[in-house]
XYZ file of C-alpha atoms in Angstrom:
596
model
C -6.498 9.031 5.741
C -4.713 6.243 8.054
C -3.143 3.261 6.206
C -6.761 0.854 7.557
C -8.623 3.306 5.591
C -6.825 3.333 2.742
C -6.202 -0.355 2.828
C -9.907 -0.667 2.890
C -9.927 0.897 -0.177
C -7.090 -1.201 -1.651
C -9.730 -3.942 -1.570
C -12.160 -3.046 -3.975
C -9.477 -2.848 -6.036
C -7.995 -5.914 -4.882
C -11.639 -8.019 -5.073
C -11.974 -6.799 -8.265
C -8.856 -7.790 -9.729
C -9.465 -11.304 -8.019
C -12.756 -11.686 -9.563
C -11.383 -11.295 -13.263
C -9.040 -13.569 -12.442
C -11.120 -16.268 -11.608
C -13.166 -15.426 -14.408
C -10.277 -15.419 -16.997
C -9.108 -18.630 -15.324
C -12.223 -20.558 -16.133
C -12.346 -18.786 -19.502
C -8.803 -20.211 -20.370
C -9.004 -23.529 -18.331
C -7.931 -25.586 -21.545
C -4.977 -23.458 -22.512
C -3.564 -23.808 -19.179
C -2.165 -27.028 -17.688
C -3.076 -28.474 -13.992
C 0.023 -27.079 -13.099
C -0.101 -23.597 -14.053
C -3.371 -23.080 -12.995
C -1.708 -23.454 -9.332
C 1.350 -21.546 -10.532
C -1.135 -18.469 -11.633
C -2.112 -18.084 -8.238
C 1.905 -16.646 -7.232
C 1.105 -13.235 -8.824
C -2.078 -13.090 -7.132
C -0.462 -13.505 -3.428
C 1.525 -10.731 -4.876
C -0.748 -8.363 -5.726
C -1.959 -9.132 -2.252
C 0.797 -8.387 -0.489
C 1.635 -5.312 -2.561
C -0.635 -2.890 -0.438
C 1.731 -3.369 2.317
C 5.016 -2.241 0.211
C 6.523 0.958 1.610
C 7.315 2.328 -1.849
C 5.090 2.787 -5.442
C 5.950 1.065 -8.506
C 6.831 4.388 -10.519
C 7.000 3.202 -13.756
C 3.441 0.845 -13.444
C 2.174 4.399 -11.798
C 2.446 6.036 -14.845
C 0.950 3.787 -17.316
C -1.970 2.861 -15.063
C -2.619 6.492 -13.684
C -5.727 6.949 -15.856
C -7.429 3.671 -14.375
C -6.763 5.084 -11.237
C -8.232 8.412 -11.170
C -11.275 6.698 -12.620
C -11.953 5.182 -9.215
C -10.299 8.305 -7.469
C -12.616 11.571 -5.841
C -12.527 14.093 -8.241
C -15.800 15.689 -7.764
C -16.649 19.043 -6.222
C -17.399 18.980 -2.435
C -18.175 21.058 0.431
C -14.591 21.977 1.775
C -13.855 20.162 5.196
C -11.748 22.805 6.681
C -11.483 26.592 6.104
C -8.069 27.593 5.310
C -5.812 30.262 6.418
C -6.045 33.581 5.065
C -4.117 37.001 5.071
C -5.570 40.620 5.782
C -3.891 43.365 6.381
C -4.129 44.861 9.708
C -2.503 42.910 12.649
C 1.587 41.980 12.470
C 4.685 43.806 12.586
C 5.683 45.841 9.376
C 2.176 46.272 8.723
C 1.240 42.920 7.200
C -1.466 42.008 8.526
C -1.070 37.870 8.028
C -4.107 36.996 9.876
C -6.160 33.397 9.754
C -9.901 34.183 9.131
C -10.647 30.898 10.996
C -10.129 27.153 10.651
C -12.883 25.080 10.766
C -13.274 21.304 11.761
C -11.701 18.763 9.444
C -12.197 14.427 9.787
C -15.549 14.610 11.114
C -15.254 10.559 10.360
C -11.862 10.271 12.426
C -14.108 8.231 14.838
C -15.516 6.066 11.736
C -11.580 5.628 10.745
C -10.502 4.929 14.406
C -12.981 2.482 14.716
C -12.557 0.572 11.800
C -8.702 0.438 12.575
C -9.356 -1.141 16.005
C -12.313 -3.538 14.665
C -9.265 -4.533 11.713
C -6.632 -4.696 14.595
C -8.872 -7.321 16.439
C -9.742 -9.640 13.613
C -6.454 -10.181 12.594
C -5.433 -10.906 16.496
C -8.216 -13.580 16.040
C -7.107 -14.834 12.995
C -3.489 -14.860 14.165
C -4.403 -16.689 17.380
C -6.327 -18.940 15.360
C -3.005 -19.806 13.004
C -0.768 -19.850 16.276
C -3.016 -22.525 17.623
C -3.055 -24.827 14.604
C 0.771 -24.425 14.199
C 1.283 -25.486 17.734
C -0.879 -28.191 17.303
C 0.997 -29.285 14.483
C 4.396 -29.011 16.589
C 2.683 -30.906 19.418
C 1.907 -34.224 16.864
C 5.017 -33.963 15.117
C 7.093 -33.818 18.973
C 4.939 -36.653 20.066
C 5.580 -38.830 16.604
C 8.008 -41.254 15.904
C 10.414 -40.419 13.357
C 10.438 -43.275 10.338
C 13.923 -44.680 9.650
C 15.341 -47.735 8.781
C 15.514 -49.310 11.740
C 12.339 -48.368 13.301
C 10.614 -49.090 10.278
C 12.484 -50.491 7.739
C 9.715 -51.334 5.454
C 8.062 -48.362 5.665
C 11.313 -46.012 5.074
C 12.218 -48.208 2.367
C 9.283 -47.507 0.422
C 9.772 -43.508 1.275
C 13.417 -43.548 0.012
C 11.771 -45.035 -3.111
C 9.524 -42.407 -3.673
C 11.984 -39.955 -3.087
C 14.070 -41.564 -5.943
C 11.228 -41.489 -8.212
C 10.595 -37.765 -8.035
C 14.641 -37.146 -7.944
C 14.075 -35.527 -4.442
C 18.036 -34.504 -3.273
C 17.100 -32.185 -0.119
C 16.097 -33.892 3.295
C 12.499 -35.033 3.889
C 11.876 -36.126 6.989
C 9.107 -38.700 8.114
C 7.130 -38.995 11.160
C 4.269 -41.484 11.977
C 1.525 -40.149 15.033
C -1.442 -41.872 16.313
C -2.802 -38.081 16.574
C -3.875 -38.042 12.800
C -5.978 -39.772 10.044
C -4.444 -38.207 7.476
C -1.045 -37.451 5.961
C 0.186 -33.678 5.741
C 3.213 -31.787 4.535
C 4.454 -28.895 6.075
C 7.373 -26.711 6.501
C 9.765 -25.004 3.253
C 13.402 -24.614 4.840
C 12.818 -28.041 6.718
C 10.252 -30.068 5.097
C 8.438 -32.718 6.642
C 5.758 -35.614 6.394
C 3.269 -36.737 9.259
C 1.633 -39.698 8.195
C -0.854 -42.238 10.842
C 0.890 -44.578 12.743
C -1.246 -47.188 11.248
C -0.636 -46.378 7.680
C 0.482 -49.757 6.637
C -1.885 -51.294 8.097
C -4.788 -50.094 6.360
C -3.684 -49.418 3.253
C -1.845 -51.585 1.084
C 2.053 -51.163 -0.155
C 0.827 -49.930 -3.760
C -1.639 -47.623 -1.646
C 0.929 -46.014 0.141
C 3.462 -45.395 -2.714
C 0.343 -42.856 -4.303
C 0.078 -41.440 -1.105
C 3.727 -40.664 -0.100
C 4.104 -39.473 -3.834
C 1.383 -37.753 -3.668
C 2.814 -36.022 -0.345
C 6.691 -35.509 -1.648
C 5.201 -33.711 -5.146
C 3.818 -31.024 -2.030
C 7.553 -30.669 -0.814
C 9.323 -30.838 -4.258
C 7.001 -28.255 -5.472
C 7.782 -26.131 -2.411
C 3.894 -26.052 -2.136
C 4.448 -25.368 2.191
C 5.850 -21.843 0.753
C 2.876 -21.246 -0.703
C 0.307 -22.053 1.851
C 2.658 -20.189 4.669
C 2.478 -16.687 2.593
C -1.891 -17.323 2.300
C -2.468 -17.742 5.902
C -0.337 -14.376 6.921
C -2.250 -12.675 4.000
C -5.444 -14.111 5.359
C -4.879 -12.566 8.535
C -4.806 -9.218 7.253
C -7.144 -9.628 4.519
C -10.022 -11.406 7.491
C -12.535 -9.291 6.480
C -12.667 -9.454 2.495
C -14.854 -13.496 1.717
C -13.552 -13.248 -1.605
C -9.979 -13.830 -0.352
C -11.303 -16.639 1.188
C -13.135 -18.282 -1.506
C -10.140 -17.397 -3.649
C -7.938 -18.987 -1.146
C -9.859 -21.762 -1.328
C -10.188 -22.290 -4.750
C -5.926 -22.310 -4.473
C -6.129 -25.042 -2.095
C -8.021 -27.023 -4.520
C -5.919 -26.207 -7.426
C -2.995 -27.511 -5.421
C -4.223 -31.101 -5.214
C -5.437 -31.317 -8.851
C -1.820 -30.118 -9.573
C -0.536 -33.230 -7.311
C -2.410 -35.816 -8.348
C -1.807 -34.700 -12.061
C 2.474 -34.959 -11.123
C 1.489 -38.229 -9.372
C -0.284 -39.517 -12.726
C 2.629 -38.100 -15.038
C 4.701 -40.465 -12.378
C 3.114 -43.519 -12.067
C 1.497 -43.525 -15.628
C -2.059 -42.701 -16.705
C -3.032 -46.847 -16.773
C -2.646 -46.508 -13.223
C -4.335 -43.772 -12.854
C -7.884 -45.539 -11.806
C -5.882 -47.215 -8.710
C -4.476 -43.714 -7.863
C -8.466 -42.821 -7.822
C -9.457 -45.626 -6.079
C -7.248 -44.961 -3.386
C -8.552 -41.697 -2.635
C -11.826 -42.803 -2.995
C -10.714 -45.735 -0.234
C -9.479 -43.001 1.732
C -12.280 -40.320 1.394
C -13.287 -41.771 5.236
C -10.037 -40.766 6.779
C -9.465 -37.454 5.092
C -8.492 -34.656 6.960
C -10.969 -31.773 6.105
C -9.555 -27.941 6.058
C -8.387 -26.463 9.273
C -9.028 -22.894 9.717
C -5.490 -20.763 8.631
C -3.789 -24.614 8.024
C -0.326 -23.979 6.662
C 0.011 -27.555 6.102
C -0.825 -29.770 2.622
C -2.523 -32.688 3.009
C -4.113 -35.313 0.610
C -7.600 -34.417 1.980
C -10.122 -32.164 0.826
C -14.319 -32.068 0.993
C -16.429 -34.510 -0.551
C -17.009 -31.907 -3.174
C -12.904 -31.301 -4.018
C -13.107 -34.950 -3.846
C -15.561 -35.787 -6.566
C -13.880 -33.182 -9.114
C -10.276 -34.706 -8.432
C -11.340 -37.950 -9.583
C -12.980 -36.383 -12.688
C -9.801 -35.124 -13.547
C -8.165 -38.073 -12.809
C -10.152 -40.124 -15.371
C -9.782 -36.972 -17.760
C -5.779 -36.902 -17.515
C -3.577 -36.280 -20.269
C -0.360 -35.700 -21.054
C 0.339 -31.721 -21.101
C 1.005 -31.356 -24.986
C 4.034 -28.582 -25.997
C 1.204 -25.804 -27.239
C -0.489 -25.748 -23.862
C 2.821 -25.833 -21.751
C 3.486 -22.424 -24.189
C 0.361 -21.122 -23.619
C 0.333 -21.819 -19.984
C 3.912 -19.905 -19.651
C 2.194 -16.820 -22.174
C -0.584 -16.983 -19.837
C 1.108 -16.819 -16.360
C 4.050 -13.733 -17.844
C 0.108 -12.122 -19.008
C -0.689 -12.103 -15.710
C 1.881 -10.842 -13.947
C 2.500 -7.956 -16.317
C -1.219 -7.337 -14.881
C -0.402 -7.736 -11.763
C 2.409 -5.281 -11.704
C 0.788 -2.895 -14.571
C -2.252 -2.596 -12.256
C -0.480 -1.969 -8.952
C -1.391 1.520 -8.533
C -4.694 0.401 -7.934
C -3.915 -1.306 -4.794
C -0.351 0.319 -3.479
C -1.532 3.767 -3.949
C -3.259 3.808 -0.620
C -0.333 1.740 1.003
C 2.346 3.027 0.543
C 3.977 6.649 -0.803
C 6.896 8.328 -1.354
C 9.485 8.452 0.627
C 10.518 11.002 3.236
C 13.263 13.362 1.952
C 15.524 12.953 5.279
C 18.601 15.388 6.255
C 21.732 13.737 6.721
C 24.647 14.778 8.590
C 26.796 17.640 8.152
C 23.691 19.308 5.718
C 22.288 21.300 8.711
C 22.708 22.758 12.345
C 20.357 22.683 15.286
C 19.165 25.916 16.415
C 17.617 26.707 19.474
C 13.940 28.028 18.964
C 12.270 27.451 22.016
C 11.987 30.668 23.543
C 10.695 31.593 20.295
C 7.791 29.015 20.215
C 6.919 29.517 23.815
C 5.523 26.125 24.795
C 4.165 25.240 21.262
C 5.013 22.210 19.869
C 6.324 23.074 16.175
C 9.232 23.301 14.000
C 10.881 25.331 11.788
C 13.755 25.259 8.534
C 15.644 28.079 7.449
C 17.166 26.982 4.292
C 19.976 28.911 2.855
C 20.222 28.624 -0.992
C 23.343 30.383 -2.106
C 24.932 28.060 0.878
C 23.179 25.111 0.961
C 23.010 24.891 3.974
C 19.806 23.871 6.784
C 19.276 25.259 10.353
C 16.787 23.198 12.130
C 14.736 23.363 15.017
C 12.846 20.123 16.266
C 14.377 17.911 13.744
C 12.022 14.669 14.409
C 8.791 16.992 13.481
C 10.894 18.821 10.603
C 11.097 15.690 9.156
C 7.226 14.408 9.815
C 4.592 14.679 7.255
C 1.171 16.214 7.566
C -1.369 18.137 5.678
C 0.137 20.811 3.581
C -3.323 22.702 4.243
C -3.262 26.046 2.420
C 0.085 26.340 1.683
C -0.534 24.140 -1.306
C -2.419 26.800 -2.973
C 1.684 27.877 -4.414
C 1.266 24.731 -6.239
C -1.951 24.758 -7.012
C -1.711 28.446 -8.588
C 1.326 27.033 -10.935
C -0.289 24.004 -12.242
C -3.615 25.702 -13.532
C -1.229 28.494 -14.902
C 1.005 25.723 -17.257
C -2.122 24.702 -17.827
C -3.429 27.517 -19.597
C -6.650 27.169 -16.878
C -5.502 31.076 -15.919
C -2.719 33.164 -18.021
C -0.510 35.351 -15.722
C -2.461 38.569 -17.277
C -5.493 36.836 -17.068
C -6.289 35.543 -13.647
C -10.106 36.666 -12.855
C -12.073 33.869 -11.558
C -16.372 34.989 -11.340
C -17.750 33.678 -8.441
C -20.894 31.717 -8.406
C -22.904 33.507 -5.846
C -23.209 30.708 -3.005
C -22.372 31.810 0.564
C -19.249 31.415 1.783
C -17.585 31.534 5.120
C -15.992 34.850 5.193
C -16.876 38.200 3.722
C -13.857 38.403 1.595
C -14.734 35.458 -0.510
C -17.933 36.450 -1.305
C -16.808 38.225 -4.527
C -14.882 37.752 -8.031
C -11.217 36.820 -7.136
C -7.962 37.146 -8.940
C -4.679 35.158 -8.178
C -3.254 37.622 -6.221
C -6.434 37.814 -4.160
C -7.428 34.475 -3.697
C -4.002 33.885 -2.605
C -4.006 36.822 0.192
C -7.285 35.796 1.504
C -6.521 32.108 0.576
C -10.092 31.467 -1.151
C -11.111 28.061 -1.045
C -13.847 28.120 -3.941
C -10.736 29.471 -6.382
C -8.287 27.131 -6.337
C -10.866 24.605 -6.023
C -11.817 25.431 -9.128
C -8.648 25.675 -10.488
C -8.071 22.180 -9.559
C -10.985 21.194 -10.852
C -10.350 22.415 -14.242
C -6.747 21.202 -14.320
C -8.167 17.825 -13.393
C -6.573 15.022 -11.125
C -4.469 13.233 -14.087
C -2.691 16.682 -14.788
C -2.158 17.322 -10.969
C -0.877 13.530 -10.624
C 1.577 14.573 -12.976
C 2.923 17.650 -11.613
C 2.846 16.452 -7.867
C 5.270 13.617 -9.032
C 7.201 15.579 -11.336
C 8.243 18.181 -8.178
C 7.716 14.996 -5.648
C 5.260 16.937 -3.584
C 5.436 14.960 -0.417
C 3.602 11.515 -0.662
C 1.649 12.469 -3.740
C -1.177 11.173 -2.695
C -4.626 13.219 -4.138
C -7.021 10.344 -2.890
C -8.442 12.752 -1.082
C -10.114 14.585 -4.287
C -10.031 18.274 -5.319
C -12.218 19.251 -2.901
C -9.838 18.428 0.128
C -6.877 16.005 -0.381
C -4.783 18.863 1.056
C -6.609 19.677 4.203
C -6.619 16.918 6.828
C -7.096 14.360 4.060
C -4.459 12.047 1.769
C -1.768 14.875 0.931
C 1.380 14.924 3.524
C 4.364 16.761 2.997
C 7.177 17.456 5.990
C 8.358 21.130 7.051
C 12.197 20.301 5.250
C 10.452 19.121 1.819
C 8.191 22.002 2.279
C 11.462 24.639 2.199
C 13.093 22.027 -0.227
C 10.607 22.516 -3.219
C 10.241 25.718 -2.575
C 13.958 26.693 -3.333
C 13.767 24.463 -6.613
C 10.854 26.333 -7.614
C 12.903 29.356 -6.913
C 15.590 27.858 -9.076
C 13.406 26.427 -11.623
C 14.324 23.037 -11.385
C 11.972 21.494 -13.132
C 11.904 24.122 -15.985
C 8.013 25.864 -15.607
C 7.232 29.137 -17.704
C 8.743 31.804 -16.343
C 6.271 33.978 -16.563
C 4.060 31.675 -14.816
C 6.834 31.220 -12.383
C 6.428 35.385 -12.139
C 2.862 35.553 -11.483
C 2.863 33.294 -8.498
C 5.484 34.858 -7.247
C 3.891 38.017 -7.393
C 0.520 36.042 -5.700
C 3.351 35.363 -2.638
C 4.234 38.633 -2.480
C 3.521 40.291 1.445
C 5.894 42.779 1.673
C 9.370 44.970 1.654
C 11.006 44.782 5.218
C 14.126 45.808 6.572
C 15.550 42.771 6.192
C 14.523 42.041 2.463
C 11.483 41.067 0.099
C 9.056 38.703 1.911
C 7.560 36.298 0.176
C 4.850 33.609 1.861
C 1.593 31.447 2.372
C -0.300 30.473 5.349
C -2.031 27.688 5.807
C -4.194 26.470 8.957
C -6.452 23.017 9.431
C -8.088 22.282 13.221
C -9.086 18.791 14.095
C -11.039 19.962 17.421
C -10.451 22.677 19.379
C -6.801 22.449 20.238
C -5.417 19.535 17.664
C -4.479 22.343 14.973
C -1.870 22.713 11.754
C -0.529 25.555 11.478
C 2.046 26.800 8.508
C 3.563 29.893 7.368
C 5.998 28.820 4.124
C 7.728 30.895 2.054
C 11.005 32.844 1.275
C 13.053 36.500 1.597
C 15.300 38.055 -1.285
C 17.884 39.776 0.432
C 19.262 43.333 -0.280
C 22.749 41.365 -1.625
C 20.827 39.291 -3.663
C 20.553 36.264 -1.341
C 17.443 34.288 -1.016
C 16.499 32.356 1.777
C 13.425 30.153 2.278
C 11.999 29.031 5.358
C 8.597 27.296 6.777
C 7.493 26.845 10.049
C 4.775 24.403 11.178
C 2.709 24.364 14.561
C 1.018 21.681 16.120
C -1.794 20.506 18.852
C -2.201 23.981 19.754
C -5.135 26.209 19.782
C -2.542 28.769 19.103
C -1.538 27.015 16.147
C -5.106 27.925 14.532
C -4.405 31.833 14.481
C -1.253 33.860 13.325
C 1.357 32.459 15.682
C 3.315 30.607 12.692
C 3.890 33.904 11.085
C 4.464 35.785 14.433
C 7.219 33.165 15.545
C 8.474 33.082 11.477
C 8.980 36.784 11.488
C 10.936 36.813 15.592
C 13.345 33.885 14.038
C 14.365 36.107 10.720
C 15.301 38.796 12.701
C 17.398 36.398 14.697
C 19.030 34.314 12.014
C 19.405 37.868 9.653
């Protein structure tokens, strides 16, 4: 599942969460002041941007993960791919690893692919859109004239005064353009004003002390910041009107929160001049630009009408509300964070285990892959030591296909789902792909003819919150079972890379992470393909096509060597027809002999 896909997703999460928060706002309107029902919106823009974090929030993982799989696949499903299976009748020392086939997984790549390009485009819109009104602010402020003391003494006066009111100490700079009818703020690092050049002449001097207060309350409270970090979100987030509306319910939340600083300024007795003057102004305002990251005294008639209600309804923010308000907004960020698994998982994952230097060798494979494109890790455990051969794809994740059937196997088994002398599954009589599946299957069978319907099932039983567990207590790849029982590990939301592949397996081998033993024994026993010349061979294939020649092809697994040393290995082939059949264990079984 590509990240448009899965940030799709994010947004039913995402419009959700937004919609009880607008709800729970109105519901606690009067425990909140003007103020922080601006301030609440913070943790919102944060939960927006959150998708777009390159890591989870572990601990917030954890205590949400129930919420999660709620909204997660979990039901049964036709399988999207058929799997890689061994026989016993084609390869070297008699093994017989053979693929029974691999059938066609992403029949809605195109839907995916489409929706990334039709994503890609509205946010070039939407960031031409912002591009132009940013220029067009640059353009107005270039061609204004800047406001000092000796161009306009009077003028600049009455702005240093303000600034002294509101104890302003940074640099505000002023700027008067016949280009505009009303005043805006804009900029964080640098803030600035842009007011008409014929301010003081339509408005009087007590008129234009509300509205340069009125503007300097936008750059004390940093409000620029703010509106800057809701346009880039709204250009990723085009597509979602409830981002919108919720965007533009912030907007009008930041002016209430102005004019109530203003009013805790100039007094509430003046408070019906500070309305009048709005309402005196209400023909000049500046109405909404599209992606504006600028903070004007304007707004719609509407915004209008309900700013002077609040106006005539001011009072003084008592201490209990100013409490509540701070309860309120720590409330909702502890949501925010708490709840990020709802909106990250898609986003983001774990991160790739990477080599680093002087932890492996390169070895030259090539011959051995014969034009494939593929990789391969030979991991030596009593050294600890790598040799690796095409490093950038050892290193790349993609669907674990079959192979996670190892995993799958263990879970169920510390699950008590199977017992290692008790492994029988019955099957349920519905056709299924290949003759060998069309029976009752024990571990050791499902995992030589790598039956689909089994470990299905098993996962099925163990359920998603159980597998969520054990896939980040081994830190399976990305983690990421969005995909559902049915397929997140073929050509779906599980990823894992060649090196993590060979580096769980060894800590299984070592029991790392302290499983049963005898559990330990019985897949182990599942693994088991042979006794060669070289040692005890131990492995899983797994195969996934996309097409006929875009396949994934794996053989994983790991040899106990006469002298008691193990080794564990995996090999992964790509875009090739080739990859589709037995080649992974063919070229597995050439390199052994080489390396042993």
């Amino acid at each position: 599942m590509n990240f448009p896909v899965r940030f799709f997703i994010c947004n039913l999460f995402i419009s959700l969460l937004l919609a009880l928060f607008l709800l729970a706002k109105k519901g606690l309107k009067n425990h909140l002041t003007l103020s922080m029902q601006y301030r609440l919106w913070g943790p919102l823009l944060l939960a927006l941007a959150l998708p777009f974090v390159p890591c989870k929030l572990s601990w917030s993982e954890k205590i949400f993960r129930e919420i999660r799989l709620f909204f997660s696949q979990a039901a049964y499903g036709p399988d999207s791919a058929v799997s890689a299976a061994a026989g016993r009748d084609l390869l070297p020392l008699d093994l017989g690893i053979r693929d029974f086939s691999a059938g066609i997984t992403g029949s809605h790549v195109w839907l995916a692919a489409l929706w990334g390009w039709v994503w890609a485009a509205g946010m070039l819109t939407a960031a031409a859109f912002l591009m132009v009104t940013v220029f067009g602010i640059y353009r107005l402020r270039r061609n204004g004239v800047p406001v000092t003391k000796d161009s306009e003494p009077a003028l600049y006066g009455r702005f240093q005064a303000c600034m002294g009111e509101l104890r302003i100490r940074r640099r505000v700079r002023l700027y008067a353009s016949c280009g505009i009818q009303s005043p805006v703020s804009y900029g964080w690092l640098r803030p600035e004003i842009l007011i008409p050049q014929d301010l003081d002449i339509r408005f009087s001097e007590e008129e234009i002390r509300y509205i340069l207060l009125h503007e300097l309350q936008h750059c004390r409270n940093r409000d620029n910041l703010l509106n800057g970090a809701a346009c880039v979100l709204q250009i990723f987030y085009w597509f979602n009107p409830l981002v919108w509306y919720g965007f533009m319910r912030m907007r009008r939340d930041r002016e209430a929160a102005c004019d109530h600083a203003v009013l805790q300024v100039i007094g509430k007795e003046l408070g019906a001049d500070y309305g009048r003057t709005l309402l005196k102004y209400a023909g000049h305002m500046r109405r909404g630009v599209f992606l504006s990251p600028v903070s004007g005294i304007g707004g719609s008639r509407d915004i209008l009408r309900q700013r002077i209600q609040e106006i005539a309804d001011h009072q003084a923010d008592s201490l209990s509300r100013k409490i509540k308000s701070i309860g309120i907004f720590l409330l909702t960020l502890l949501i925010v964070f708490g709840f990020s698994p709802l909106y990250t998982a898609y986003g983001g994952g774990a991160p790739v285990f990477r080599l680093s230097d002087g932890d492996w060798e390169a070895i030259d494979l090539s011959s051995d892959f014969d034009g494939i494109n593929g990789a391969f890790v030979f991991y030596d455990t009593a050294g600890d030591h790598f040799q690796i051969y095409n490093k950038e794809l050892c290193e790349q994740r993609v669907s674990p296909e079959s192979t996670y059937k190892i995993y799958s196997a263990l879970f169920a088994l510390e699950e008590g789902v199977i017992a290692p002398g008790s492994t029988a599954r019955t099957w349920d009589g519905s056709p299924q792909p290949f003759a060998a599946w069309n029976q009752d299957q024990t571990l050791r069978t499902a995992m030589e003819n790598s039956v689909n319907w089994y470990f299905q099932d098993l996962d099925g039983q163990t359920g998603l919150p159980a597998l969520y567990r054990y896939y980040d207590r081994i830190g399976y790849g990305n983690r990421d079972l969005a995909g559902g029982t049915s397929s997140y590990w073929t050509g779906s939301s599980l990823k894992i890379s060649p090196v993590e592949q060979v580096v769980l397996l060894s800590g299984i081998l070592e029991n790392k992470w302290g499983f049963q033993e005898e559990n330990l024994r019985a897949v182990k026993e599942a693994l088991f393909l042979a006794e060669t010349p070289a040692g005890t061979l131990y492995g899983k294939t797994g195969t996934g096509r996309k097409g006929e020649k875009n396949a994934n092809g794996w053989f994983v697994g790991f040899l106990e060597r006469p002298n008691g040393q193990t080794c564990c290995f995996a090999a992964n082939l790509r875009d090739s027809e080739k990859a589709a059949d037995s080649a992974a264990f063919e070229i597995t079984w050439k390199v052994l002999q080489k390396l042993l």
